[in-house]
PDB file of C-alpha atoms in Angstrom:
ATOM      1  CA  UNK A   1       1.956 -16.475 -10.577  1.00 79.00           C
ATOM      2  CA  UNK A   2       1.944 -14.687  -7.545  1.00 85.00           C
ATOM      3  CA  UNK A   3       4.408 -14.274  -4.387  1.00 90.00           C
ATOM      4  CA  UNK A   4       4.143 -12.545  -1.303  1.00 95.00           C
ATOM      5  CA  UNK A   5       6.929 -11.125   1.298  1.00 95.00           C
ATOM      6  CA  UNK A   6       6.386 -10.493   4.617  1.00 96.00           C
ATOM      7  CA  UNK A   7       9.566  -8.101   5.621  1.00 93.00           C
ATOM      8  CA  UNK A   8       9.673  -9.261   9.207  1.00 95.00           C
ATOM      9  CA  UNK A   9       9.377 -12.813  10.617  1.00 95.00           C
ATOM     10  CA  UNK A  10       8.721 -11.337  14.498  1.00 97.00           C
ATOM     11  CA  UNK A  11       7.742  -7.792  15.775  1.00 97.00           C
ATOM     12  CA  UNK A  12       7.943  -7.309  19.391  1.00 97.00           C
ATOM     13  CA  UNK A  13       6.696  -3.791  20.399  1.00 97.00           C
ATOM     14  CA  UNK A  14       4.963  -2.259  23.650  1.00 97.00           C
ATOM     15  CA  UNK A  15       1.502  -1.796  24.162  1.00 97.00           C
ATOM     16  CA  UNK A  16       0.080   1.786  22.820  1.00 97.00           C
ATOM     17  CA  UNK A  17       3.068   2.206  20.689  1.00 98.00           C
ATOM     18  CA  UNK A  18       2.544   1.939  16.972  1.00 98.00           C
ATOM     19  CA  UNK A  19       3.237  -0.766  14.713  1.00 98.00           C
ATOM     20  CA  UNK A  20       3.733  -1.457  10.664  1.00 98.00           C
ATOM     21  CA  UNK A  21       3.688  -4.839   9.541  1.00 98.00           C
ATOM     22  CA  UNK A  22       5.681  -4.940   5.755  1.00 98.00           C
ATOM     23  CA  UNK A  23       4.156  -6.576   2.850  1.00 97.00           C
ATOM     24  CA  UNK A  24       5.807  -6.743  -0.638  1.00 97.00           C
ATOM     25  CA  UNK A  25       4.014  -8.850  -3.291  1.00 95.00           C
ATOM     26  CA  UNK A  26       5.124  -9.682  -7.084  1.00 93.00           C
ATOM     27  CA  UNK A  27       2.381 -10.284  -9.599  1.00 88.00           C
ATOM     28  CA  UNK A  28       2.260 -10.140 -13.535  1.00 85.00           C
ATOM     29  CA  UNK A  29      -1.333  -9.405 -12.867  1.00 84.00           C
ATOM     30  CA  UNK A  30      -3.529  -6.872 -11.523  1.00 85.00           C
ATOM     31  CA  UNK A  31      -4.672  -8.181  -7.911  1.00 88.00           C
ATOM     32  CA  UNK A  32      -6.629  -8.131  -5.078  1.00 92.00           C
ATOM     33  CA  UNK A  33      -4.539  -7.761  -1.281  1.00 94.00           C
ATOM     34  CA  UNK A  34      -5.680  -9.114   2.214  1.00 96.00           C
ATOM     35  CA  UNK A  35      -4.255  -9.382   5.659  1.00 97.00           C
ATOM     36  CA  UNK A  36      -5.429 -11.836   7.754  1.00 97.00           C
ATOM     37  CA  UNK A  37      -4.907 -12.572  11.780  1.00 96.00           C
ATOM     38  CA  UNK A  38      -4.661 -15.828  12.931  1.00 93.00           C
ATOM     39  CA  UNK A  39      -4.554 -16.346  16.961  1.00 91.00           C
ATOM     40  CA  UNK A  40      -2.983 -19.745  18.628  1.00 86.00           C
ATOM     41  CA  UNK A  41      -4.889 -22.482  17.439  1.00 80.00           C
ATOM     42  CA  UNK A  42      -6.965 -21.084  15.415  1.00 84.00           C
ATOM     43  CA  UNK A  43      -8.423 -20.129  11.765  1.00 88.00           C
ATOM     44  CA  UNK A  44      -7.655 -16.909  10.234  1.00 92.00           C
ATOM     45  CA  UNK A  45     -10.173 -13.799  10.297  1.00 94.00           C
ATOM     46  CA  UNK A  46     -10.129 -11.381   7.767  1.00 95.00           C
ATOM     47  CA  UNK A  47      -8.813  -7.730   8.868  1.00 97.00           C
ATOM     48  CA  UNK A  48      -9.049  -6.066   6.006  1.00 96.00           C
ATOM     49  CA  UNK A  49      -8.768  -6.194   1.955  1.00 94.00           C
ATOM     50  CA  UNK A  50      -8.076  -4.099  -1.170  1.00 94.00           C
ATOM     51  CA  UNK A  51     -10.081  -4.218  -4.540  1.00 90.00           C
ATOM     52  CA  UNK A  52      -9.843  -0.993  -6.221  1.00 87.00           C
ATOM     53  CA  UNK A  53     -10.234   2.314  -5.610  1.00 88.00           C
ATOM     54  CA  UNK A  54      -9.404   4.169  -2.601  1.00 90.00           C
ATOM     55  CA  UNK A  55      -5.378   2.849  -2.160  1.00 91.00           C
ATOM     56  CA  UNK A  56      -5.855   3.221   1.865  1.00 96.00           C
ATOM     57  CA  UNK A  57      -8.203   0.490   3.218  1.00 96.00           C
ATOM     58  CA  UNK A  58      -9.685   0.704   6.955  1.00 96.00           C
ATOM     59  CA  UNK A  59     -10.451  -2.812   8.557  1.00 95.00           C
ATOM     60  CA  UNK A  60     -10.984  -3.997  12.009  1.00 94.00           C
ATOM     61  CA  UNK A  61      -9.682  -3.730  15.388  1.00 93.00           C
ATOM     62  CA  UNK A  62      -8.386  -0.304  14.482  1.00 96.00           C
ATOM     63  CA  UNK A  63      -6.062  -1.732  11.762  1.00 97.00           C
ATOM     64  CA  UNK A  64      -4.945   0.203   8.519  1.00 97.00           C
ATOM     65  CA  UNK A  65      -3.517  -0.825   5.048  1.00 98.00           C
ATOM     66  CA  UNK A  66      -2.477   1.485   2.018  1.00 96.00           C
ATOM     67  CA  UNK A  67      -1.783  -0.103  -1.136  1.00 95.00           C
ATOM     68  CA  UNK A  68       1.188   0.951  -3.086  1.00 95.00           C
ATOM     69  CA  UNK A  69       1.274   0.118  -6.973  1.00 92.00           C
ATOM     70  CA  UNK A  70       4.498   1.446  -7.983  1.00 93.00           C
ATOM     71  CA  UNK A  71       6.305   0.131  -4.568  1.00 94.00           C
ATOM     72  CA  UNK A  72       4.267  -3.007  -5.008  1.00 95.00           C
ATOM     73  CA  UNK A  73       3.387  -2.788  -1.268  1.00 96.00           C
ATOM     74  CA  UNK A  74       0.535  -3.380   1.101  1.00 97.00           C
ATOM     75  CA  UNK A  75       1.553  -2.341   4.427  1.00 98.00           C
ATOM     76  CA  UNK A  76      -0.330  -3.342   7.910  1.00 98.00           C
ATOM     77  CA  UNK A  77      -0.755   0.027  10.617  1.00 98.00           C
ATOM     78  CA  UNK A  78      -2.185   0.457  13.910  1.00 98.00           C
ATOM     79  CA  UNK A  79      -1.294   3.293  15.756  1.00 97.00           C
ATOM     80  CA  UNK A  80      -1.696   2.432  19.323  1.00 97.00           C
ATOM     81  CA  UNK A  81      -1.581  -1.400  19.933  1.00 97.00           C
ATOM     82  CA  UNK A  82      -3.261  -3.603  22.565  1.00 97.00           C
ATOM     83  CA  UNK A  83      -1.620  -6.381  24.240  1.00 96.00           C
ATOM     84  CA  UNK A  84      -5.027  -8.585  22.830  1.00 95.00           C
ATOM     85  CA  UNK A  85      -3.395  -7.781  18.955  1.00 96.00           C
ATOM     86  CA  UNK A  86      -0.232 -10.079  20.152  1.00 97.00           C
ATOM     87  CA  UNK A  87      -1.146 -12.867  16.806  1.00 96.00           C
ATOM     88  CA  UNK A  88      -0.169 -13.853  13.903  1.00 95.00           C
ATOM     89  CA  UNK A  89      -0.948 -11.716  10.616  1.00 97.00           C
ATOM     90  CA  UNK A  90      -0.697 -13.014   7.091  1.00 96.00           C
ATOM     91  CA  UNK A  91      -0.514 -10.743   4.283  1.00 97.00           C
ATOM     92  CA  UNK A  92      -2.191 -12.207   1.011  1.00 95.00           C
ATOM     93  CA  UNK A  93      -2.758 -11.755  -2.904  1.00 93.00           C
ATOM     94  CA  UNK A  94      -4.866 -13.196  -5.345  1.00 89.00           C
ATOM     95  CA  UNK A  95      -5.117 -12.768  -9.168  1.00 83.00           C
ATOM     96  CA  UNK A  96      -7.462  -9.677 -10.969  1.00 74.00           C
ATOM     97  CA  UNK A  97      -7.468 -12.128 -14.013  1.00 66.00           C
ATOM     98  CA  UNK A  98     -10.966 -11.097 -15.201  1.00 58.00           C
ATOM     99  CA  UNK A  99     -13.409 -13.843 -13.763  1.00 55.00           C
ATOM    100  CA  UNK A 100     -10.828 -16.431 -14.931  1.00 51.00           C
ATOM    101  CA  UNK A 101      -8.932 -17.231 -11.545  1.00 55.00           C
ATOM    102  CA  UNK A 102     -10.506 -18.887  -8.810  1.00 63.00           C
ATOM    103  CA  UNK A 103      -9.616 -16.230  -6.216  1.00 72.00           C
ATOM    104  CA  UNK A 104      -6.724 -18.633  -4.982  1.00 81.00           C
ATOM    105  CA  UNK A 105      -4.752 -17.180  -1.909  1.00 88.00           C
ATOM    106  CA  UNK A 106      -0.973 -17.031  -1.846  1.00 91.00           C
ATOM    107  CA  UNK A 107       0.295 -16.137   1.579  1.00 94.00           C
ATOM    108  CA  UNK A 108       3.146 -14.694   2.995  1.00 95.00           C
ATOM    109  CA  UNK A 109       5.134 -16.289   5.956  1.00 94.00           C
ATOM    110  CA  UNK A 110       3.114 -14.305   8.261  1.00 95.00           C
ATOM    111  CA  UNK A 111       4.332 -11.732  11.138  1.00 97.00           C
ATOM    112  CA  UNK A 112       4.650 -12.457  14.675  1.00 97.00           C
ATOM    113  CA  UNK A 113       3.377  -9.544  16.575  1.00 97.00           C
ATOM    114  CA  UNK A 114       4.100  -9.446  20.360  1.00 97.00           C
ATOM    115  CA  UNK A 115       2.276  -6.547  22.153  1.00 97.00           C
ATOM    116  CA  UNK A 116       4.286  -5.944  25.770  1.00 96.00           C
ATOM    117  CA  UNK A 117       2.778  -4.444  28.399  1.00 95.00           C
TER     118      UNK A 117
ATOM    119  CA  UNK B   1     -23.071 -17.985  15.057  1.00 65.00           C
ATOM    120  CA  UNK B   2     -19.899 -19.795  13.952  1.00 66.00           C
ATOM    121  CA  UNK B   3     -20.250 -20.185  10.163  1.00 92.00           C
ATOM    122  CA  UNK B   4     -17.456 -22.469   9.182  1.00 96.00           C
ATOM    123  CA  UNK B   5     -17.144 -25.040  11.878  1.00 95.00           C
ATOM    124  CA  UNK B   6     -14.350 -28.081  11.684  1.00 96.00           C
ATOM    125  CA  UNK B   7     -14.760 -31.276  13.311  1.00 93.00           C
ATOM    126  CA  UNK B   8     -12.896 -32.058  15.093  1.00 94.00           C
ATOM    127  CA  UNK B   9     -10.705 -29.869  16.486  1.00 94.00           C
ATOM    128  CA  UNK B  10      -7.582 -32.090  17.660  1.00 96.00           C
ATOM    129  CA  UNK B  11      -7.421 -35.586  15.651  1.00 96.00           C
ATOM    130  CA  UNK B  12      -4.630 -37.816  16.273  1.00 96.00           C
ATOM    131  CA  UNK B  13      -4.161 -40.589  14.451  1.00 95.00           C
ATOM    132  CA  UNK B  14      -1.187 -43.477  13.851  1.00 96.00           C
ATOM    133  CA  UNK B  15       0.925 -43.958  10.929  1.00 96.00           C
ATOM    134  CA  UNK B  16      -0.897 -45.319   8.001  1.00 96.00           C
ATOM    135  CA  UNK B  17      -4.334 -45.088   9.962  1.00 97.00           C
ATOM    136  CA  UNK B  18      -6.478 -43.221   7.224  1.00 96.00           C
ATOM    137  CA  UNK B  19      -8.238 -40.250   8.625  1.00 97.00           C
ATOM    138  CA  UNK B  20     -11.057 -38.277   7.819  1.00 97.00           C
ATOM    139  CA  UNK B  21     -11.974 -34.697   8.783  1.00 97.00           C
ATOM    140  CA  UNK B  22     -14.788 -33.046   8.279  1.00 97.00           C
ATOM    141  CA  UNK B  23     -16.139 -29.199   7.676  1.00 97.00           C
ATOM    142  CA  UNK B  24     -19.370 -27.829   7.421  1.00 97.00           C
ATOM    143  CA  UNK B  25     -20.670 -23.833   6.898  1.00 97.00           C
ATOM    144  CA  UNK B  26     -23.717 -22.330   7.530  1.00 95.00           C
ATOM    145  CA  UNK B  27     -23.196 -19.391   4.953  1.00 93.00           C
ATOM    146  CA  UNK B  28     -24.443 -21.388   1.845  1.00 93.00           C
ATOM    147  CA  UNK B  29     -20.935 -20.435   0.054  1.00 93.00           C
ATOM    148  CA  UNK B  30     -20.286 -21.846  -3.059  1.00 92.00           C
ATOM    149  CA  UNK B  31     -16.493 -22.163  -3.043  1.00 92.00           C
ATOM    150  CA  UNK B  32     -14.903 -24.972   0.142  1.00 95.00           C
ATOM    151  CA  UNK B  33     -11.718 -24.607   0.385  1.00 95.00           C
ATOM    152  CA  UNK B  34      -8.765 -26.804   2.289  1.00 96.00           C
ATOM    153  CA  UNK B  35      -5.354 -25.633   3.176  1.00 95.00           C
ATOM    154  CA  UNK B  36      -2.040 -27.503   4.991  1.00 96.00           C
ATOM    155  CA  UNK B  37      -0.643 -25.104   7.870  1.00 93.00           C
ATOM    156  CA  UNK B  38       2.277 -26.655   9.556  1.00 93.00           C
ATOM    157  CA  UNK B  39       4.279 -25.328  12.102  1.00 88.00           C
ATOM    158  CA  UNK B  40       5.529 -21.488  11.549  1.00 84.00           C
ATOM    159  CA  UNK B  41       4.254 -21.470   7.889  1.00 89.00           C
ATOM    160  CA  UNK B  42       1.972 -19.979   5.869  1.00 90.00           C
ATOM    161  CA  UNK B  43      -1.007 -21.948   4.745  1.00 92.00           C
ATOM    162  CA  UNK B  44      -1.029 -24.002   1.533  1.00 93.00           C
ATOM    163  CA  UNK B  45      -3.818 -24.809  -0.869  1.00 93.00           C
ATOM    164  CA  UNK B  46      -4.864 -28.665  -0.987  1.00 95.00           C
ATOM    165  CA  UNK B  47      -7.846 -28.365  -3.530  1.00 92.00           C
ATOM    166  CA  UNK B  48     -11.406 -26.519  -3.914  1.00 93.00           C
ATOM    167  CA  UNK B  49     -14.940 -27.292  -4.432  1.00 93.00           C
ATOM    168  CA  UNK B  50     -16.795 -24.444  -6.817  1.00 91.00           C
ATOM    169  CA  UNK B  51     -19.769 -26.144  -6.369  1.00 90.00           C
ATOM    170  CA  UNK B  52     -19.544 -29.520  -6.915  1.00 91.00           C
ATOM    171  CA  UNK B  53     -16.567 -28.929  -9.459  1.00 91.00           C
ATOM    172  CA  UNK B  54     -13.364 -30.402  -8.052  1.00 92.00           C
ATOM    173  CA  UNK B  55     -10.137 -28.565  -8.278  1.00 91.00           C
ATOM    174  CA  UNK B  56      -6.479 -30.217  -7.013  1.00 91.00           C
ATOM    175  CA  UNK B  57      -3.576 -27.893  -6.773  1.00 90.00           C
ATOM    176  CA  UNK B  58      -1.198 -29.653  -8.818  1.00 90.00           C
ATOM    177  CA  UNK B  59       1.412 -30.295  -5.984  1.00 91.00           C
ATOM    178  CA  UNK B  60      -1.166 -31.573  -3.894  1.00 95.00           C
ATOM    179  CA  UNK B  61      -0.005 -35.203  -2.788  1.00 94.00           C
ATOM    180  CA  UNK B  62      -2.212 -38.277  -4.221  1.00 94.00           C
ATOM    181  CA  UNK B  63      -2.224 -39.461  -0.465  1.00 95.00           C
ATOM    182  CA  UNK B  64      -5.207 -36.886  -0.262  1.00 97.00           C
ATOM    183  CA  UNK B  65      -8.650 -36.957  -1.207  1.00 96.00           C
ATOM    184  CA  UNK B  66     -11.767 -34.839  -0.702  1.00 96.00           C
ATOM    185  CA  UNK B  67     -15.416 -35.523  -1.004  1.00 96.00           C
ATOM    186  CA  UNK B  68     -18.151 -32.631  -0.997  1.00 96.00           C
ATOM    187  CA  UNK B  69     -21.465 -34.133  -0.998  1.00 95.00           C
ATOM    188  CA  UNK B  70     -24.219 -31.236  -0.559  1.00 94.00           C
ATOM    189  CA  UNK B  71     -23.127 -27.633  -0.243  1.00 94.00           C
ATOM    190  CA  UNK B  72     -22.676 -27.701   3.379  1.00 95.00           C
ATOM    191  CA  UNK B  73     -20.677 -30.296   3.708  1.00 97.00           C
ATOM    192  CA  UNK B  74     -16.502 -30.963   2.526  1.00 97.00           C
ATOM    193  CA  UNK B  75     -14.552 -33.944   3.775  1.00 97.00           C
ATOM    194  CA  UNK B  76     -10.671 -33.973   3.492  1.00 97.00           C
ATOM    195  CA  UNK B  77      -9.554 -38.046   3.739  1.00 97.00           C
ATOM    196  CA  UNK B  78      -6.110 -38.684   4.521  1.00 97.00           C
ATOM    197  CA  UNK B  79      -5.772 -42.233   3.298  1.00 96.00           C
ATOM    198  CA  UNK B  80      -2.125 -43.081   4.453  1.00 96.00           C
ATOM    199  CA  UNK B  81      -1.254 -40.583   6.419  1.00 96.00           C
ATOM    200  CA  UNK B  82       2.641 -39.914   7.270  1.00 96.00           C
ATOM    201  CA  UNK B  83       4.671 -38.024   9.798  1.00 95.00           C
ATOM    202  CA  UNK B  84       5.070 -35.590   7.493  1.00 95.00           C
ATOM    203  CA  UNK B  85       1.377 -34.820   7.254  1.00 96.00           C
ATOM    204  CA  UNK B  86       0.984 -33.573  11.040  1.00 97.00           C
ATOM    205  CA  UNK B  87      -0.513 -30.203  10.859  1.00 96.00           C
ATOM    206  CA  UNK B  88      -3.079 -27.936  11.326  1.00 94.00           C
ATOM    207  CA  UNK B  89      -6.117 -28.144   8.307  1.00 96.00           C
ATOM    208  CA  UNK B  90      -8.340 -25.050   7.639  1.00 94.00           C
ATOM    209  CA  UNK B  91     -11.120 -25.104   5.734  1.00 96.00           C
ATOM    210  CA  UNK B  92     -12.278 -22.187   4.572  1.00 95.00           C
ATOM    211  CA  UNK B  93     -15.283 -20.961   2.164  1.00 95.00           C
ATOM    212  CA  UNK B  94     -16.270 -17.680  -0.342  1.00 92.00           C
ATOM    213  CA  UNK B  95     -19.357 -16.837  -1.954  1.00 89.00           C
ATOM    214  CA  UNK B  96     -17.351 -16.564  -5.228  1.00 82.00           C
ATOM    215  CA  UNK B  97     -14.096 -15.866  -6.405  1.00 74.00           C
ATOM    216  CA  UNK B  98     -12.330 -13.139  -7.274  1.00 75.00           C
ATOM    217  CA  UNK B  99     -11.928 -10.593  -4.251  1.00 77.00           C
ATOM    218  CA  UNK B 100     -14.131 -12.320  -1.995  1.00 84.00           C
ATOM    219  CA  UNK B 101     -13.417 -12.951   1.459  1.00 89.00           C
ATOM    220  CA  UNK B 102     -12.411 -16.016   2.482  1.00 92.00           C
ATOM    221  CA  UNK B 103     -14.250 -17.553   5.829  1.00 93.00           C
ATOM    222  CA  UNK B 104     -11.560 -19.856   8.092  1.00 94.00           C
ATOM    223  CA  UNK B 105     -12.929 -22.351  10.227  1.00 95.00           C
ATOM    224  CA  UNK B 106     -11.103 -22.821  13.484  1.00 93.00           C
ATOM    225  CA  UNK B 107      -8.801 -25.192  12.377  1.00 94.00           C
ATOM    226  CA  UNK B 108      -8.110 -29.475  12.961  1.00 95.00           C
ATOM    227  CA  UNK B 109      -4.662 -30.238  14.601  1.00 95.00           C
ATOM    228  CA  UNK B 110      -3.751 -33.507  13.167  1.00 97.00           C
ATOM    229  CA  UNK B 111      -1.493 -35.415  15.024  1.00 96.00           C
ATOM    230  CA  UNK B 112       0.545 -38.765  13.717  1.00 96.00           C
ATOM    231  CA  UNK B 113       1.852 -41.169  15.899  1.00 95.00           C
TER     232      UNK B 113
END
């Protein structure tokens, strides 16, 4: 089984400044890593995702990950935010179980980010 | 251009009143997906559809039920629904498994009264 920590419940942080959103995960297996954004009322949109190879992952909105195997981290970067990133962001893993899983998501508790002005 | 589209978007219902919501993509996935979001938590797997091959998480109550009948279409049914049970739905489908993306639909806000 999987589990996923999210280090931080709520980030507040100005606008241009930089930001890290923590992710730890736990897994017996190899896996596959995602971070998500959700917005008020609203489904989730992918940002970005690691499945091999290069460890640091580029996604959208200007949004950086770099996957850690020994720390067992996956940690969210932006270095200048935007009052528009203020949302929600979910950290995720799913099992590398060799075709057997069915790629099922286990979240974390998700980040608040606040952008200020 | 939306892909995975819910319907509908706020749904409130009464105690007991069985509910149905509905989902439907446009991306010809094979995998349908339903999750539980309440309030301030992180989403939690209901059940899947690979195909037509049903799959229930085990702590998934028996209160719900799903129904996919063609590969666009996935139906969550709430057949006694409780208090408890007020909160947002996501569907959400993937080509395939392992390491594919998952598409979210916007989301139904169920309500219980």
């Amino acid at each position: 089984a999987q589990s996923v920590t999210q280090l931080d419940s709520q980030v507040p942080v100005f606008e241009e400044a930089p930001v890290e959103l923590r992710c730890n995960y736990s897994s017996s297996v190899s896996v596959y890593l995602f971070w998500y954004v959700q917005y008020p009322n609203q489904g989730l949109q992918l940002l970005l995702k690691y499945l091999s190879g290069s460890t640091l992952v580029k996604g959208i909105n200007g949004f950086e990950a770099e996957f850690n195997k020994s720390q067992t981290s996956f940690h969210l970067r932006k270095p200048s935010v935007h009052i528009s990133d203020t949302a929600e962001y979910f950290c995720a893993v799913s099992a590398n179980a060799g075709g057997t899983s069915y790629g099922k998501l286990t979240f974390g508790q998700g980040t608040i980010l606040t952008v200020h002005p | 251009d939306a892909m995975v589209i819910q319907n509908p978007r706020y749904q409130v219902t009464q105690f007991g009143k069985p509910v149905t919501l509905s989902c439907s993509q446009t991306l010809n996935h094979n995998v349908m997906y339903w999750y539980q979001q309440k309030s301030s938590q992180a989403p939690k797997l209901l059940f899947h559809y690979y195909d037509k091959d049903f799959n229930n998480e085990a702590d998934t109550p028996d209160n719900f039920q799903s129904r996919r009948p063609n590969t666009s279409f996935c139906f969550l049914d709430i057949r006694s629904p409780g208090l408890g049970d007020a909160a947002m739905y996501l569907c959400a489908t993937s080509r395939d498994f392992e390491g594919d993306t998952q598409y979210f639909g916007p989301g139904t806000r169920l309500t219980v009264l």
